[in-house]
XYZ file of N, CA and C in Angstrom:
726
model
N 188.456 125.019 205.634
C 189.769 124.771 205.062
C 190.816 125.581 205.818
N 192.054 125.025 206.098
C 192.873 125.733 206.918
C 193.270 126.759 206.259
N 193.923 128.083 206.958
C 194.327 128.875 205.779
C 195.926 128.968 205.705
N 196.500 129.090 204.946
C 197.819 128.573 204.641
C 198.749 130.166 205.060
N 199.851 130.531 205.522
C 200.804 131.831 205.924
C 201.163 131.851 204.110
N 201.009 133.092 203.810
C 201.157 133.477 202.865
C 201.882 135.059 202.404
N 203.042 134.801 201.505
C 203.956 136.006 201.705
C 203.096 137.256 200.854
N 203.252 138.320 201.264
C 202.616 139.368 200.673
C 202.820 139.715 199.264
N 202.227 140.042 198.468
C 202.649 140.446 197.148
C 203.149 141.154 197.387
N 204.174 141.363 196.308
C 204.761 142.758 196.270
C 204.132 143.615 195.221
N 204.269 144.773 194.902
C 203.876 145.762 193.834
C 204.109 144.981 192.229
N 205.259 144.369 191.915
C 205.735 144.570 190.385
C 204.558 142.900 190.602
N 204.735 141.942 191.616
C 203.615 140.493 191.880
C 202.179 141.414 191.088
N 201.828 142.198 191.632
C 200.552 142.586 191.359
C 200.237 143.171 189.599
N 201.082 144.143 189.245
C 201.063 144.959 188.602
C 201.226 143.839 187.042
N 202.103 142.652 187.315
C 202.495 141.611 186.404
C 201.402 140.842 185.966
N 200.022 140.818 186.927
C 199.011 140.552 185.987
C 198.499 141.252 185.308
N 198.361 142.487 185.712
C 197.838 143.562 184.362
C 198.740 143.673 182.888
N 200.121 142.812 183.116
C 200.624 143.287 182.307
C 200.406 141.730 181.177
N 200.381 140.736 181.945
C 199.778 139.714 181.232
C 198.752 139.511 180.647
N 197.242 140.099 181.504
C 195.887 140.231 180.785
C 196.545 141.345 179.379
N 197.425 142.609 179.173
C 197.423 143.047 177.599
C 198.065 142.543 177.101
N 199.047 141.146 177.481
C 199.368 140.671 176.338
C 198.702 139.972 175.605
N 197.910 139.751 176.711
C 196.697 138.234 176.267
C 195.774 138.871 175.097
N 195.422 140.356 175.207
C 194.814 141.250 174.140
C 195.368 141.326 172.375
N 196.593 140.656 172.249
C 197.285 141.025 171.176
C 197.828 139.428 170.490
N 197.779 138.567 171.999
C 198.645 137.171 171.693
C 197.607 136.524 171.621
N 197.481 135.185 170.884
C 196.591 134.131 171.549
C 196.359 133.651 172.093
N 195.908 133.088 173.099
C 195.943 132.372 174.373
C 196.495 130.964 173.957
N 196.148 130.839 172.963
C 196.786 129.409 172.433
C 198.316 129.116 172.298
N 198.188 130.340 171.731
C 199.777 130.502 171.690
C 200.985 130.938 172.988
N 200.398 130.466 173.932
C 200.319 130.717 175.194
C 200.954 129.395 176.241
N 202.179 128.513 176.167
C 201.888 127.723 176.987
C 202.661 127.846 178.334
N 203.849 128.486 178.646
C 203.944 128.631 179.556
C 204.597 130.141 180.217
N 204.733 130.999 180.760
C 205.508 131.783 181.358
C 206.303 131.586 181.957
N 207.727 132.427 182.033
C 208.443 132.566 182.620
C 208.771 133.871 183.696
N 209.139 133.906 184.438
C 209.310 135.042 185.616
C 210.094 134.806 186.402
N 211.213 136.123 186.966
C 212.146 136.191 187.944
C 211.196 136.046 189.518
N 211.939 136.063 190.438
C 211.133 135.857 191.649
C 210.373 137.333 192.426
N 211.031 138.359 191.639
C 210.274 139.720 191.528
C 209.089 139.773 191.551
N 208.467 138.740 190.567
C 207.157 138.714 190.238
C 206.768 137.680 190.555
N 207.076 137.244 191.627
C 205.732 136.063 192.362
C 204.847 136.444 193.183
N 203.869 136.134 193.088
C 202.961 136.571 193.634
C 201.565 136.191 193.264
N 200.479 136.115 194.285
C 199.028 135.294 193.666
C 198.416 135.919 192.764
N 198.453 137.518 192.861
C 197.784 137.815 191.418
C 198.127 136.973 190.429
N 199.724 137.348 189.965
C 199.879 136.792 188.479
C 199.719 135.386 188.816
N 199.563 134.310 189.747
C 199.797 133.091 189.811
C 198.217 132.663 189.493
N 197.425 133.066 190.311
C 195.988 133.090 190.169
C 195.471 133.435 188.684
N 196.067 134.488 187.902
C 195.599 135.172 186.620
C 195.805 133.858 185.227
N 197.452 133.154 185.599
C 197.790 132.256 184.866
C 197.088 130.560 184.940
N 196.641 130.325 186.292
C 196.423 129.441 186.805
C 194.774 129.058 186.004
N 193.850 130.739 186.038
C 192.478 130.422 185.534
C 192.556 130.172 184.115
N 193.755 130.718 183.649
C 193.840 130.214 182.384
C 194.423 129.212 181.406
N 194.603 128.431 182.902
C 195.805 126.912 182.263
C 197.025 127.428 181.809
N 197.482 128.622 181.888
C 198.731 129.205 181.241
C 199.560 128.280 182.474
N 200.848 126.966 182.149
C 201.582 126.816 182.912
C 202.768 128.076 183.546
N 203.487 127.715 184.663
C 204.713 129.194 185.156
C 205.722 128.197 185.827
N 207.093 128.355 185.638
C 207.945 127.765 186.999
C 208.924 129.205 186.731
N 208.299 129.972 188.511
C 208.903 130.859 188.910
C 209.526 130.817 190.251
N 210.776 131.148 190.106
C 211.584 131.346 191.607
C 210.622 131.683 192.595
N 211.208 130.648 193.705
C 210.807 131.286 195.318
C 211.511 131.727 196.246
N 211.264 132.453 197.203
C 211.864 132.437 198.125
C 212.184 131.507 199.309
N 213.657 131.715 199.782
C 213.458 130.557 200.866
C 212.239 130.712 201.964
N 212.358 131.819 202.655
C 211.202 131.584 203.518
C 209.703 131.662 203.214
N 209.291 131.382 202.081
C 207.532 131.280 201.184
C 207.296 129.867 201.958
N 206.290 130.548 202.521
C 205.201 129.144 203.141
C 204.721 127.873 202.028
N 204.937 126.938 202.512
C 204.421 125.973 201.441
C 203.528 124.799 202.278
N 201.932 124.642 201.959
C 201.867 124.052 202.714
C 200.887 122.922 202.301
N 200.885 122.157 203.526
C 200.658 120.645 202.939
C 200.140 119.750 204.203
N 198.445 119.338 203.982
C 197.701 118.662 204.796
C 197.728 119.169 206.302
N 197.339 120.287 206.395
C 196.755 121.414 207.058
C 198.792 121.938 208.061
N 199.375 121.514 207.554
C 200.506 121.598 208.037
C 201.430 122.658 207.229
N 202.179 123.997 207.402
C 203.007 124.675 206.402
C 204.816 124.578 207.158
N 205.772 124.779 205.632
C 206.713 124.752 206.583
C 207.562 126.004 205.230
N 208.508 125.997 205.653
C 209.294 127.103 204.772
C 209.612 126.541 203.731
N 209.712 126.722 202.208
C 210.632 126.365 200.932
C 211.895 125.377 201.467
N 212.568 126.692 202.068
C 214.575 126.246 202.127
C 214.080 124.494 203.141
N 213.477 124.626 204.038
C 213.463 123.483 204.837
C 212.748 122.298 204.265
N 212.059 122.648 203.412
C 211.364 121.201 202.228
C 212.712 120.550 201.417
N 213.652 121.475 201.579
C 214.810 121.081 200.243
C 216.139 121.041 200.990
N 216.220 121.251 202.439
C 217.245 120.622 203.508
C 217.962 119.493 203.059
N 219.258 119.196 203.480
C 220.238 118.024 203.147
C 220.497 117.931 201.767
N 220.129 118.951 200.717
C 220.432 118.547 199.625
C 222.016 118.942 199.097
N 223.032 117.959 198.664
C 224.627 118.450 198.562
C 224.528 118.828 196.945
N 225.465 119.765 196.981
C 225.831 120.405 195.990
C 225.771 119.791 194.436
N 224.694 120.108 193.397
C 224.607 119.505 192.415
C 223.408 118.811 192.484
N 222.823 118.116 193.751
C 221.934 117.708 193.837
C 220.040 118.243 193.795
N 219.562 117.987 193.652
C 218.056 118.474 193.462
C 216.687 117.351 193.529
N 215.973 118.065 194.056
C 215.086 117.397 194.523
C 213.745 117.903 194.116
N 212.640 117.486 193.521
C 211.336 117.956 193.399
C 210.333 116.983 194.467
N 209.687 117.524 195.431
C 208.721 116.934 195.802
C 207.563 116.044 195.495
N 207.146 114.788 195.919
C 206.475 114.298 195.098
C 205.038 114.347 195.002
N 204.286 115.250 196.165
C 202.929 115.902 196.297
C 203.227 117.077 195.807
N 201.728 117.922 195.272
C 202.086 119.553 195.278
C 202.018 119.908 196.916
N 202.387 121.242 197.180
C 202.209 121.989 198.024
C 201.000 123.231 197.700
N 200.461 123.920 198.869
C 200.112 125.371 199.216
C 200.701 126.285 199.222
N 200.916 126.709 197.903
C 201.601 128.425 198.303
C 200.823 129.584 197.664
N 201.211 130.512 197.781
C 200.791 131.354 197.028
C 198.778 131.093 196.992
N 198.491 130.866 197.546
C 197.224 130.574 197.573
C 197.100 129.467 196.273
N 197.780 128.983 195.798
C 197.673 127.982 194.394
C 198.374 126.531 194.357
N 197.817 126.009 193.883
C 198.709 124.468 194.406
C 199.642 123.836 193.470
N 200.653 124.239 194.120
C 202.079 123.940 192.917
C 203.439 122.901 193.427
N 203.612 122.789 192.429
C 204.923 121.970 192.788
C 206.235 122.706 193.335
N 207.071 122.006 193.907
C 208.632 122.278 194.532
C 209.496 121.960 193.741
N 210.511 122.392 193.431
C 211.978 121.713 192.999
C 213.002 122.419 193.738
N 213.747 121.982 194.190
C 215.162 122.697 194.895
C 216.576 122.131 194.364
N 217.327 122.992 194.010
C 218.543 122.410 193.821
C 219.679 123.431 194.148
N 220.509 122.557 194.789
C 221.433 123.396 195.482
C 222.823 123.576 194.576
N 223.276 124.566 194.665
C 224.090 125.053 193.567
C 225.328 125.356 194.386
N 226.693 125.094 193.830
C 227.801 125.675 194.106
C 227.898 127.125 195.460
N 229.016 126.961 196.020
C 228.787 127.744 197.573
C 229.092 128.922 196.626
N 228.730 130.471 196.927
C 228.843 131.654 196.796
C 230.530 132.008 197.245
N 230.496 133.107 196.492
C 231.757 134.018 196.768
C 232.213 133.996 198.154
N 231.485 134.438 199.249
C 231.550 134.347 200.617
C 231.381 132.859 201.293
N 231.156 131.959 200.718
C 230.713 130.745 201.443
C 229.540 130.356 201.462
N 228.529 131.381 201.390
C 227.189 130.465 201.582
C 226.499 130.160 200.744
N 225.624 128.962 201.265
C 225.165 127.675 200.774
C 224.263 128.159 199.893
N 223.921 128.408 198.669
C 223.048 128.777 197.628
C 221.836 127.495 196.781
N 220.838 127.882 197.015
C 219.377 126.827 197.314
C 218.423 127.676 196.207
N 218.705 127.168 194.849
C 217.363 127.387 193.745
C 216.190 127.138 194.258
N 215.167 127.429 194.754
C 214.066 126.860 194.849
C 212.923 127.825 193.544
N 212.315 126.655 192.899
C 211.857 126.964 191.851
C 209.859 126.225 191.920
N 208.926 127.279 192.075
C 207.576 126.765 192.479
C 206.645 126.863 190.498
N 205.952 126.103 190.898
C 205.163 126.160 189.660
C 203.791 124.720 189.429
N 203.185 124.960 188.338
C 202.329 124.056 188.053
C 202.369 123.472 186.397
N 204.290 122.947 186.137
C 204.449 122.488 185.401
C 205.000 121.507 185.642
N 205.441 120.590 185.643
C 206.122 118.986 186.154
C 207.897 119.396 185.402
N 208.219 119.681 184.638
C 208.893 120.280 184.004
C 210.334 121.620 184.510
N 209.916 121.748 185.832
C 210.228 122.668 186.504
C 211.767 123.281 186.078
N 212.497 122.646 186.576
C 214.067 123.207 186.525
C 214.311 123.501 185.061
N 213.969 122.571 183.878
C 214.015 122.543 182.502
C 213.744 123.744 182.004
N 212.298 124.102 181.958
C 211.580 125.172 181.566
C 211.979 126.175 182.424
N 213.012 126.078 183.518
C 213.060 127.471 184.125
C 214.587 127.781 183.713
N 214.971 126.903 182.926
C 216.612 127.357 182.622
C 216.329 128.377 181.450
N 215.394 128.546 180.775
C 214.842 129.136 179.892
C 215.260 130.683 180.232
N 214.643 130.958 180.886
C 214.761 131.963 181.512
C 215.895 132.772 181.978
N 217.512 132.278 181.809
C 218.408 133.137 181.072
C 218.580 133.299 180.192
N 217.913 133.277 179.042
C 217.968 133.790 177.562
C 217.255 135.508 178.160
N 216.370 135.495 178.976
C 215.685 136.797 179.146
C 217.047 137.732 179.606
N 217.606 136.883 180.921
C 219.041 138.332 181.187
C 219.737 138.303 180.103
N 219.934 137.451 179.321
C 220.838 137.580 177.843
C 220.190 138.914 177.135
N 218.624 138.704 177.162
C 218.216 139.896 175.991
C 218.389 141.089 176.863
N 217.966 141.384 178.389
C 218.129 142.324 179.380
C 219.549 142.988 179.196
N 220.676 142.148 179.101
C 222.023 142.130 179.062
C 222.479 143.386 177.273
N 221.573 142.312 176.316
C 221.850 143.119 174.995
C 221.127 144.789 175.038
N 220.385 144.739 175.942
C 219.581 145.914 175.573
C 220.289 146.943 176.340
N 220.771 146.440 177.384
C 221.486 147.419 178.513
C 223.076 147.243 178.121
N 223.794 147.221 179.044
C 225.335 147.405 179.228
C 226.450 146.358 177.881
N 225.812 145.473 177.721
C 225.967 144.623 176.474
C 226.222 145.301 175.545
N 225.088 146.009 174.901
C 224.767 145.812 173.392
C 224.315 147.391 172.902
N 223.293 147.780 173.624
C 222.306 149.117 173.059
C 222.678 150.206 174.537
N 223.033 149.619 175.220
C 222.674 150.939 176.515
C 221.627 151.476 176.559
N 220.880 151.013 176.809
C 219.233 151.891 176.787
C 219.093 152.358 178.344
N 219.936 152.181 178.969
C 219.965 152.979 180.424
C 220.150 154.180 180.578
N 221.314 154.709 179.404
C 221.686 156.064 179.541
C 220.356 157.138 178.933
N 219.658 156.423 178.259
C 218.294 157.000 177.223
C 218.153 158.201 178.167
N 217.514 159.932 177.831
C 216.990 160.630 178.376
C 215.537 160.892 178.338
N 214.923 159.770 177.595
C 213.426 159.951 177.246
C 212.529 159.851 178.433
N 211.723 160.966 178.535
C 210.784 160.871 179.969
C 209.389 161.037 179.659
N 209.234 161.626 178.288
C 208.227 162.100 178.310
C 206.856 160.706 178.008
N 205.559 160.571 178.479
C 204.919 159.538 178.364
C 204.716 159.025 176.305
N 205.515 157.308 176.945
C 204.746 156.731 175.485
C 206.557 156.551 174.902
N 207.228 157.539 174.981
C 208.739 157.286 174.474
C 209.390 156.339 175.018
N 209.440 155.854 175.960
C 210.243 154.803 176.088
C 209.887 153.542 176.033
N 208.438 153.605 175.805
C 208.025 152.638 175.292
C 208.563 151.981 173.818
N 208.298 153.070 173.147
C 208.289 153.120 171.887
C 209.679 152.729 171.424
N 210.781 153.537 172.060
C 212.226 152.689 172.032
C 212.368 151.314 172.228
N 211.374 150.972 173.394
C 211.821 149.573 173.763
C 211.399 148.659 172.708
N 210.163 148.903 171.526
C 210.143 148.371 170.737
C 210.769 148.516 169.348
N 211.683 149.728 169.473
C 212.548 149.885 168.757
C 213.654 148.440 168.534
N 214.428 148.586 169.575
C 215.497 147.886 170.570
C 214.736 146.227 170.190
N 213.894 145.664 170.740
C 213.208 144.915 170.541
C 213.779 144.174 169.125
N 213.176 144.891 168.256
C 213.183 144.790 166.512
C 214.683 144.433 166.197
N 215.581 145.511 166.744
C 217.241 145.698 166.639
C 217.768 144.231 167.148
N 217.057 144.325 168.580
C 217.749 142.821 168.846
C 217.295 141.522 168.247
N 216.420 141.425 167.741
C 215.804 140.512 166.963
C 216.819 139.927 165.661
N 216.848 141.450 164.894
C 217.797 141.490 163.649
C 219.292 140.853 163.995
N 219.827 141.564 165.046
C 221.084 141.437 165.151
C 221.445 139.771 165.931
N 220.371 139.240 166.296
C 220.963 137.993 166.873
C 220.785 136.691 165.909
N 219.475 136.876 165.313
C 219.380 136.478 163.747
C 220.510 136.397 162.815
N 220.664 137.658 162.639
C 222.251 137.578 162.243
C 222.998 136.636 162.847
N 223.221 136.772 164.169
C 224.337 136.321 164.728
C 224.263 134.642 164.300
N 223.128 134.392 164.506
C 222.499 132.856 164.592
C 223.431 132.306 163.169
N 222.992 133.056 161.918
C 223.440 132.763 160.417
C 225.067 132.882 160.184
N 226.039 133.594 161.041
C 227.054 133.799 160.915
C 227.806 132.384 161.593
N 227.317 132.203 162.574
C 227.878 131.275 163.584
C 227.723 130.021 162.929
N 227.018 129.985 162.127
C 226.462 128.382 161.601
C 227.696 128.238 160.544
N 228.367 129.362 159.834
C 228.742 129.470 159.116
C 230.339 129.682 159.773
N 230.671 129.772 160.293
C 231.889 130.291 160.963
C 231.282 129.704 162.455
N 231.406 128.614 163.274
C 231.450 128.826 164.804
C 232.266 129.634 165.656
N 231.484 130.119 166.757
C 232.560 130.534 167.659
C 233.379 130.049 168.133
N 234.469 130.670 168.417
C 235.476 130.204 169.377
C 235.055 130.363 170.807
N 235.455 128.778 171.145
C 234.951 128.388 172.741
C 236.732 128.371 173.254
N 236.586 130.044 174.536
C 237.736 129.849 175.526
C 237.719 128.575 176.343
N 238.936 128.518 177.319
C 239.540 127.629 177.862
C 238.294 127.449 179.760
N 237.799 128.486 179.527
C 236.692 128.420 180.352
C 235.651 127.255 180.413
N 235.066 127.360 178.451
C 234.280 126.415 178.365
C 233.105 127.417 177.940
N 233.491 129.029 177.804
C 231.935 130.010 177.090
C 232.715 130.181 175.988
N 231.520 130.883 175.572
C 232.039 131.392 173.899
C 232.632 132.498 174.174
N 233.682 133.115 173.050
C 234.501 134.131 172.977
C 233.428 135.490 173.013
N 232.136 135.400 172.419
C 231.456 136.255 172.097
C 230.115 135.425 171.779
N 228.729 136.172 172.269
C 227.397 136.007 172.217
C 226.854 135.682 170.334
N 226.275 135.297 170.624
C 225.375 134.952 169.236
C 225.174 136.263 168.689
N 224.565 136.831 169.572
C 224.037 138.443 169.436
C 225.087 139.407 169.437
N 226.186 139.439 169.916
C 227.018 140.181 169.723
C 227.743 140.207 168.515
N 227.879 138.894 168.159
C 228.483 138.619 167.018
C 227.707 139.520 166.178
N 226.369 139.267 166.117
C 225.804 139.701 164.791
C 225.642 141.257 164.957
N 225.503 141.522 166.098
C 225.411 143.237 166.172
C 226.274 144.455 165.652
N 228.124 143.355 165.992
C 229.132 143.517 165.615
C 229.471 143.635 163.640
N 228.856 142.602 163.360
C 228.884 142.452 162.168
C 227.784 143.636 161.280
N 226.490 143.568 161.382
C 225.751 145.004 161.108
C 226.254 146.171 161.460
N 227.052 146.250 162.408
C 227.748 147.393 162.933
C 228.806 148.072 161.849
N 229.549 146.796 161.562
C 230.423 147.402 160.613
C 229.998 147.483 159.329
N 228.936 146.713 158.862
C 228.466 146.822 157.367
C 227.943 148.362 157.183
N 227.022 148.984 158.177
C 226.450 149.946 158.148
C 227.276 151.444 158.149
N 228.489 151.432 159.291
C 229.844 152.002 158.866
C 230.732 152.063 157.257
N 230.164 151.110 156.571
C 230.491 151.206 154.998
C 229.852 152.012 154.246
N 230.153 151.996 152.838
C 229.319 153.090 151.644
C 227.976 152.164 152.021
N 227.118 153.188 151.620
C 225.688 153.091 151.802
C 225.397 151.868 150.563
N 226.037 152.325 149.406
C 225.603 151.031 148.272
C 226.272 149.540 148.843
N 227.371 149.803 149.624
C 228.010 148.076 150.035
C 227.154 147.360 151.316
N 226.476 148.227 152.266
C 226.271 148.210 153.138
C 224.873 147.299 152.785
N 224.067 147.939 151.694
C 222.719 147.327 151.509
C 222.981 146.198 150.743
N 224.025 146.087 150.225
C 224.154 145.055 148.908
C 224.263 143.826 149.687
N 224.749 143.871 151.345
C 225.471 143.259 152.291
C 224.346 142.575 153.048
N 223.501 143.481 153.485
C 222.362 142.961 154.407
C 221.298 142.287 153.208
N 221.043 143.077 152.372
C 220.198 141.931 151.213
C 220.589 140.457 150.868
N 222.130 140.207 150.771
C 222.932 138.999 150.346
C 222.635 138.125 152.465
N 222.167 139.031 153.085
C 222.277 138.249 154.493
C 220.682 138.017 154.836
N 219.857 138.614 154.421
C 218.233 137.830 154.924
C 217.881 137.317 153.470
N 218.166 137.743 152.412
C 217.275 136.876 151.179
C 217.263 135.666 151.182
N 218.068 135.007 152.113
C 218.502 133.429 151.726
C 217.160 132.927 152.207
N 216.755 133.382 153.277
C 215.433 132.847 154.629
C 216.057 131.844 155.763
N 217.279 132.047 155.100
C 217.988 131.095 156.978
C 218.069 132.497 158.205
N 217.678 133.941 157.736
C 217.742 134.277 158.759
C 216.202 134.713 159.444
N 215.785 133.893 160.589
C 214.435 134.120 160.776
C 214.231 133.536 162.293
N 213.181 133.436 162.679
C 212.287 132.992 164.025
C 212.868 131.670 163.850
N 212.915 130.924 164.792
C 212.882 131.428 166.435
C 213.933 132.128 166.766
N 213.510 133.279 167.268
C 214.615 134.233 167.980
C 215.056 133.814 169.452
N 215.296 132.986 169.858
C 215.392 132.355 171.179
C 217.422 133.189 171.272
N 217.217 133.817 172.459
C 218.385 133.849 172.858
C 219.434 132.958 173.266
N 220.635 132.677 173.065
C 221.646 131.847 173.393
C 222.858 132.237 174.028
C-alpha cells in the first residue's frame, strides 16, 4: 500500500486522545455521536482513537495536510482551488489523511482584513461536514463566557495541582445556570437585534447579568427571585450555547 505524506502531530493532537479515552470513562459511548475540535487538535491519535470507535469528528485542516487519493496525494487548499467567495465544495470520494479515510469540504469565505483569500477546509468521517462543524462556535461562545466575556478565569492565581481544575468545574456549573437563565428571559422578553444584524447582548450574558443583580439584593429577595426562576422547569438542558 502506498504510504500517504502525513503532517506530524502536534502535542495537544496527541494528548486529545487521552483526554477523550477519560471522558469515555464517565460518558457513554452511546451517548457519544460526534466530536467536535479546533484544528489544534488534529491529528491521528485522536482521529484513529474516534475512528475505532465509530465516534463521528468534522475537524479543521490545514491548507497544506496531505490528502490522498489512488496512490496519488495533493495539498487540502489545492483540492478546493477556484472556489469564489461563498462558494463550497465537498469532494465526492473520501481522501487519505491523517492516516484515516475522510471526507473534504472547503468553503471559501469573505477576503480578510489585509486581502487574503480565506479557505475553511474542514476533514472528517461525517457526510454532514460544514453543518456539524458550525457547531463548534457555541464552544468559543462558552471559551468567550469563561474568559474575557463573562468570569475572567485568566486572571485566576491558582497553581497549585487539582485547583484549577476544580474551578473549571466550578465555572462550568455557573455557566450552565446563567445561560439557562438567559435562554428563559429571552423567550420572555427577546433581544434586541442591532442594525448589524447580532444581538445587543448574548443569551448568556443576559442571564449572568440578571443573577448578577438579583444576588446584589437582600438575601430574602434574591432567593425568593431565583426560586420563582427554575421552579417553573422551563429552565433546563439543553445547554447548547447561542
Amino acid at each position: 500500500m502506498p504510504q500517504w505524506p502525513r503532517t506530524a502531530p502536534s502535542k495537544r493532537a496527541a494528548s486529545s486522545s487521552e483526554s477523550a479515552g477519560k471522558l469515555l470513562l464517565v460518558l457513554a459511548r452511546e451517548r457519544v455521536r460526534v466530536v467536535l475540535a479546533d484544528r489544534e487538535f488534529i491529528g491521528q491519535p485522536l482521529m484513529r482513537y474516534l475512528t475505532a470507535r465509530g465516534i463521528g469528528y468534522p475537524i479543521r485542516t490545514r491548507k497544506d495536510a496531505r490528502m490522498g487519493f489512488r496512490g496519488r496525494s495533493a495539498r487540502a487548499e489545492a483540492l478546493s482551488a477556484g472556489l469564489r467567495i461563498g462558494e463550497r465544495r465537498r469532494l465526492r470520494a473520501r481522501r487519505r489523511g491523517y492516516g484515516e479515510s475522510v471526507w473534504l469540504y472547503g468553503l471559501r469565505l469573505p477576503d480578510g482584513p489585509k486581502g487574503e483569500r480565506r479557505l475553511l477546509l474542514v476533514v472528517g468521517t461525517v457526510r454532514r461536514l460544514l453543518r456539524l462543524y458550525r457547531l463548534r462556535w457555541g464552544i468559543k461562545v462558552l471559551f468567550a463566557g469563561l474568559k474575557s466575556r463573562g468570569f475572567d478565569f485568566e486572571t485566576t492565581h491558582l497553581r497549585a495541582a487539582g485547583r484549577p481544575s476544580a474551578l473549571v468545574g466550578v465555572l462550568a456549573l455557573a455557566y450552565s445556570v446563567a445561560h439557562a437563565a438567559g435562554r428563559f428571559l429571552s423567550a420572555r422578553a427577546p433581544i434586541r437585534v442591532k442594525r448589524h444584524g447580532r444581538r445587543a447582548r448574548s443569551v448568556f450574558r443576559l442571564g449572568l447579568d440578571h443573577l448578577r443583580d438579583v444576588l446584589l439584593r437582600s438575601q430574602t429577595g434574591a432567593w425568593q427571585e431565583l426560586v420563582s426562576l427554575f421552579s417553573g422547569g422551563s429552565v433546563g438542558p439543553p445547554l447548547v450555547p447561542v
